Amino acid sequence: MSGDHSDAPIAARVRHLERLLEERGLVIPGALDETLAAYLNRASPANGARIVARAWTDPDFGARLLADAPAVIAELDLSMRGGLQVQDLQVVANTDREHNVVVCTLCSCYPLALLGPSPTWYKSESYRSRVVREPREVLREFGFELRPEVEIKVWDANAETRYLVVPNRPPGTENLAEEQLAALVTRNGLIGTAPV
Amino acid sequence: MTFATGDRVRAKSVDPSHHTRLPAYARGVVGTVVRFQGTHRLPDDVIRGISSPEEMVYAVRFAAQDLFGTGDHSVTLSMWQSYLERP
């Protein structure tokens, strides 16, 4: 159910199917790779960072983002499109009293269009099984020590909705422009395993 | 029977032999509906080739104490209507 799937029987079947489709002229050789590459070129944590920087600088955008993320990210020409279906998105925002962290305990569901391919640890059994049970300890192992009074909300992306975290805006950034703010936002910040 | 935000609901205590997106750690536990997440086909039926209409999916928040007997955090999961019952 987890880990590297490249040796799995399903991976061999997919490779075989792709070869047959190409041999019979149903798919242009290399077209699938090109499609995947084009998608992955657009899929990057820079997308998530743009969303966060806009939410920090435009409170109205931030509030609407929490209510209806798929519609609101379209204002930045972003979407959850790219795979076979458009995935649903919910954005959750950290505050001084609440911290959000995202996991998929069943596999490795992840907002790929906005964050790029997921990090290896996100797919590890260790992260997936432990962060729901002892998030404070897991975050500490990431070097992220939350104050004891901060309440932790874990989001298990076990179904159709993907989650993106808006981290707290770091102090001392009041004079930065939106692009400069976006440059501060990290992938782990968007998952909830690091502060920004 | 549908649920509304704020309703207390119990994740059914089931152990199906087929694929399901109801994680074992939540089965039998009572939580609170916090959001409606649209309608989607039940994965348990999709994987078995069973034709069924889309169902309501809810974000349900569980206390770590209720899930694991320890912890002061919460865990929010997506639950298809079929996974839930009144507590």
GROMACS .gro file of N, CA and C in nm, chain A residues 65-69 88-91 104-107 109 131-136 148 151-161 163, chain B residues 19-25 34-38 40-41 43 57 59 61 64 67-68 70-80 83:
model
  198
   65LEU      N    1  -1.074   3.235   0.011
   65LEU     CA    2  -0.994   3.115  -0.016
   65LEU      C    3  -1.034   3.001   0.077
   66LEU      N    4  -1.058   3.035   0.203
   66LEU     CA    5  -1.095   2.930   0.300
   66LEU      C    6  -1.235   2.876   0.270
   67ALA      N    7  -1.320   2.960   0.211
   67ALA     CA    8  -1.459   2.919   0.185
   67ALA      C    9  -1.472   2.838   0.057
   68ASP      N   10  -1.399   2.877  -0.047
   68ASP     CA   11  -1.415   2.813  -0.178
   68ASP      C   12  -1.285   2.819  -0.257
   69ALA      N   13  -1.188   2.739  -0.215
   69ALA     CA   14  -1.054   2.745  -0.273
   69ALA      C   15  -1.050   2.722  -0.425
   88ASP      N   16  -1.069   1.823  -0.580
   88ASP     CA   17  -1.122   1.927  -0.493
   88ASP      C   18  -1.011   1.975  -0.399
   89LEU      N   19  -1.023   2.101  -0.359
   89LEU     CA   20  -0.920   2.162  -0.275
   89LEU      C   21  -0.985   2.233  -0.158
   90GLN      N   22  -0.929   2.213  -0.040
   90GLN     CA   23  -0.968   2.294   0.076
   90GLN      C   24  -0.841   2.356   0.134
   91VAL      N   25  -0.847   2.487   0.159
   91VAL     CA   26  -0.732   2.558   0.217
   91VAL      C   27  -0.761   2.582   0.364
  104CYS      N   28  -0.191   1.190   0.421
  104CYS     CA   29  -0.285   1.092   0.366
  104CYS      C   30  -0.248   0.959   0.427
  105THR      N   31  -0.331   0.911   0.521
  105THR     CA   32  -0.294   0.787   0.592
  105THR      C   33  -0.312   0.664   0.505
  106LEU      N   34  -0.397   0.672   0.400
  106LEU     CA   35  -0.427   0.554   0.320
  106LEU      C   36  -0.328   0.533   0.206
  107CYS      N   37  -0.275   0.643   0.151
  107CYS     CA   38  -0.176   0.628   0.043
  107CYS      C   39  -0.088   0.751   0.044
  109CYS      N   40  -0.215   1.088  -0.110
  109CYS     CA   41  -0.290   1.195  -0.175
  109CYS      C   42  -0.230   1.330  -0.137
  131VAL      N   43   0.183   1.086   1.230
  131VAL     CA   44   0.144   1.226   1.244
  131VAL      C   45  -0.001   1.238   1.291
  132VAL      N   46  -0.085   1.138   1.267
  132VAL     CA   47  -0.222   1.144   1.319
  132VAL      C   48  -0.226   1.115   1.469
  133ARG      N   49  -0.130   1.035   1.518
  133ARG     CA   50  -0.131   0.997   1.659
  133ARG      C   51  -0.053   1.092   1.747
  134GLU      N   52   0.062   1.135   1.699
  134GLU     CA   53   0.149   1.220   1.782
  134GLU      C   54   0.210   1.333   1.698
  135PRO      N   55   0.123   1.424   1.649
  135PRO     CA   56   0.172   1.528   1.558
  135PRO      C   57   0.276   1.620   1.622
  136ARG      N   58   0.259   1.648   1.750
  136ARG     CA   59   0.354   1.741   1.814
  136ARG      C   60   0.496   1.683   1.814
  148PRO      N   61   0.308   2.493   2.357
  148PRO     CA   62   0.214   2.392   2.408
  148PRO      C   63   0.067   2.433   2.393
  151GLU      N   64  -0.319   2.461   1.941
  151GLU     CA   65  -0.397   2.340   1.912
  151GLU      C   66  -0.361   2.289   1.772
  152ILE      N   67  -0.342   2.159   1.760
  152ILE     CA   68  -0.305   2.101   1.631
  152ILE      C   69  -0.426   2.036   1.566
  153LYS      N   70  -0.447   2.073   1.439
  153LYS     CA   71  -0.551   2.008   1.359
  153LYS      C   72  -0.483   1.929   1.248
  154VAL      N   73  -0.499   1.798   1.250
  154VAL     CA   74  -0.445   1.712   1.145
  154VAL      C   75  -0.555   1.688   1.043
  155TRP      N   76  -0.521   1.698   0.915
  155TRP     CA   77  -0.618   1.672   0.807
  155TRP      C   78  -0.573   1.549   0.731
  156ASP      N   79  -0.656   1.443   0.735
  156ASP     CA   80  -0.626   1.320   0.662
  156ASP      C   81  -0.694   1.328   0.525
  157ALA      N   82  -0.613   1.339   0.420
  157ALA     CA   83  -0.668   1.349   0.283
  157ALA      C   84  -0.703   1.209   0.234
  158ASN      N   85  -0.796   1.144   0.305
  158ASN     CA   86  -0.827   1.004   0.276
  158ASN      C   87  -0.927   0.987   0.162
  159ALA      N   88  -0.982   1.098   0.109
  159ALA     CA   89  -1.086   1.083   0.007
  159ALA      C   90  -1.059   1.174  -0.112
  160GLU      N   91  -1.155   1.257  -0.153
  160GLU     CA   92  -1.144   1.333  -0.278
  160GLU      C   93  -1.086   1.474  -0.258
  161THR      N   94  -1.081   1.522  -0.135
  161THR     CA   95  -1.036   1.659  -0.110
  161THR      C   96  -0.886   1.662  -0.078
  163TYR      N   97  -0.562   1.915   0.059
  163TYR     CA   98  -0.550   2.027   0.152
  163TYR      C   99  -0.420   2.105   0.131
  215HIS      N  100  -1.178  -0.302  -0.106
  215HIS     CA  101  -1.118  -0.170  -0.089
  215HIS      C  102  -1.217  -0.073  -0.026
  216THR      N  103  -1.170   0.009   0.068
  216THR     CA  104  -1.253   0.114   0.125
  216THR      C  105  -1.164   0.233   0.158
  217ARG      N  106  -1.225   0.353   0.166
  217ARG     CA  107  -1.148   0.471   0.207
  217ARG      C  108  -1.187   0.512   0.349
  218LEU      N  109  -1.242   0.417   0.423
  218LEU     CA  110  -1.271   0.441   0.565
  218LEU      C  111  -1.155   0.385   0.646
  219PRO      N  112  -1.064   0.472   0.693
  219PRO     CA  113  -0.944   0.422   0.762
  219PRO      C  114  -0.980   0.344   0.889
  220ALA      N  115  -0.905   0.237   0.914
  220ALA     CA  116  -0.933   0.149   1.028
  220ALA      C  117  -0.929   0.227   1.160
  221TYR      N  118  -0.843   0.326   1.170
  221TYR     CA  119  -0.827   0.393   1.301
  221TYR      C  120  -0.948   0.476   1.340
  230VAL      N  121  -1.793   1.888   1.023
  230VAL     CA  122  -1.748   2.027   1.021
  230VAL      C  123  -1.766   2.094   0.885
  231ARG      N  124  -1.790   2.015   0.781
  231ARG     CA  125  -1.802   2.075   0.648
  231ARG      C  126  -1.858   1.973   0.549
  232PHE      N  127  -1.929   2.021   0.451
  232PHE     CA  128  -1.977   1.937   0.341
  232PHE      C  129  -1.871   1.941   0.231
  233GLN      N  130  -1.836   1.827   0.176
  233GLN     CA  131  -1.727   1.821   0.076
  233GLN      C  132  -1.775   1.770  -0.060
  234GLY      N  133  -1.900   1.797  -0.092
  234GLY     CA  134  -1.948   1.762  -0.225
  234GLY      C  135  -2.000   1.620  -0.233
  236HIS      N  136  -1.961   1.245  -0.427
  236HIS     CA  137  -1.866   1.161  -0.500
  236HIS      C  138  -1.913   1.017  -0.496
  237ARG      N  139  -1.870   0.939  -0.593
  237ARG     CA  140  -1.905   0.797  -0.594
  237ARG      C  141  -1.829   0.724  -0.484
  239PRO      N  142  -1.604   0.479  -0.321
  239PRO     CA  143  -1.492   0.400  -0.376
  239PRO      C  144  -1.511   0.250  -0.358
  253VAL      N  145  -2.030   1.363   0.080
  253VAL     CA  146  -1.907   1.339   0.156
  253VAL      C  147  -1.894   1.454   0.257
  255ALA      N  148  -1.658   1.636   0.585
  255ALA     CA  149  -1.539   1.641   0.669
  255ALA      C  150  -1.586   1.622   0.812
  257ARG      N  151  -1.464   1.578   1.212
  257ARG     CA  152  -1.351   1.599   1.304
  257ARG      C  153  -1.363   1.507   1.425
  260ALA      N  154  -0.842   1.331   1.915
  260ALA     CA  155  -0.738   1.228   1.925
  260ALA      C  156  -0.764   1.135   2.043
  263LEU      N  157  -0.996   0.876   1.925
  263LEU     CA  158  -0.937   0.785   1.825
  263LEU      C  159  -0.833   0.692   1.887
  264PHE      N  160  -0.748   0.752   1.970
  264PHE     CA  161  -0.628   0.678   2.015
  264PHE      C  162  -0.618   0.663   2.167
  266THR      N  163  -0.541   0.898   2.358
  266THR     CA  164  -0.437   0.990   2.403
  266THR      C  165  -0.425   1.105   2.303
  267GLY      N  166  -0.369   1.216   2.348
  267GLY     CA  167  -0.344   1.329   2.258
  267GLY      C  168  -0.446   1.440   2.277
  268ASP      N  169  -0.404   1.566   2.254
  268ASP     CA  170  -0.494   1.680   2.270
  268ASP      C  171  -0.524   1.747   2.136
  269HIS      N  172  -0.494   1.680   2.024
  269HIS     CA  173  -0.518   1.735   1.891
  269HIS      C  174  -0.646   1.677   1.833
  270SER      N  175  -0.679   1.720   1.712
  270SER     CA  176  -0.793   1.660   1.641
  270SER      C  177  -0.744   1.608   1.506
  271VAL      N  178  -0.820   1.514   1.451
  271VAL     CA  179  -0.794   1.463   1.316
  271VAL      C  180  -0.924   1.475   1.237
  272THR      N  181  -0.916   1.538   1.120
  272THR     CA  182  -1.035   1.553   1.036
  272THR      C  183  -1.023   1.462   0.915
  273LEU      N  184  -1.127   1.381   0.892
  273LEU     CA  185  -1.127   1.287   0.779
  273LEU      C  186  -1.247   1.314   0.691
  274SER      N  187  -1.239   1.272   0.565
  274SER     CA  188  -1.353   1.279   0.475
  274SER      C  189  -1.430   1.148   0.484
  275MET      N  190  -1.561   1.160   0.502
  275MET     CA  191  -1.645   1.041   0.520
  275MET      C  192  -1.761   1.041   0.422
  276TRP      N  193  -1.770   0.936   0.342
  276TRP     CA  194  -1.889   0.917   0.259
  276TRP      C  195  -2.008   0.889   0.351
  279TYR      N  196  -2.043   0.564   0.521
  279TYR     CA  197  -1.949   0.529   0.629
  279TYR      C  198  -2.000   0.573   0.766
   0.00000   0.00000   0.00000
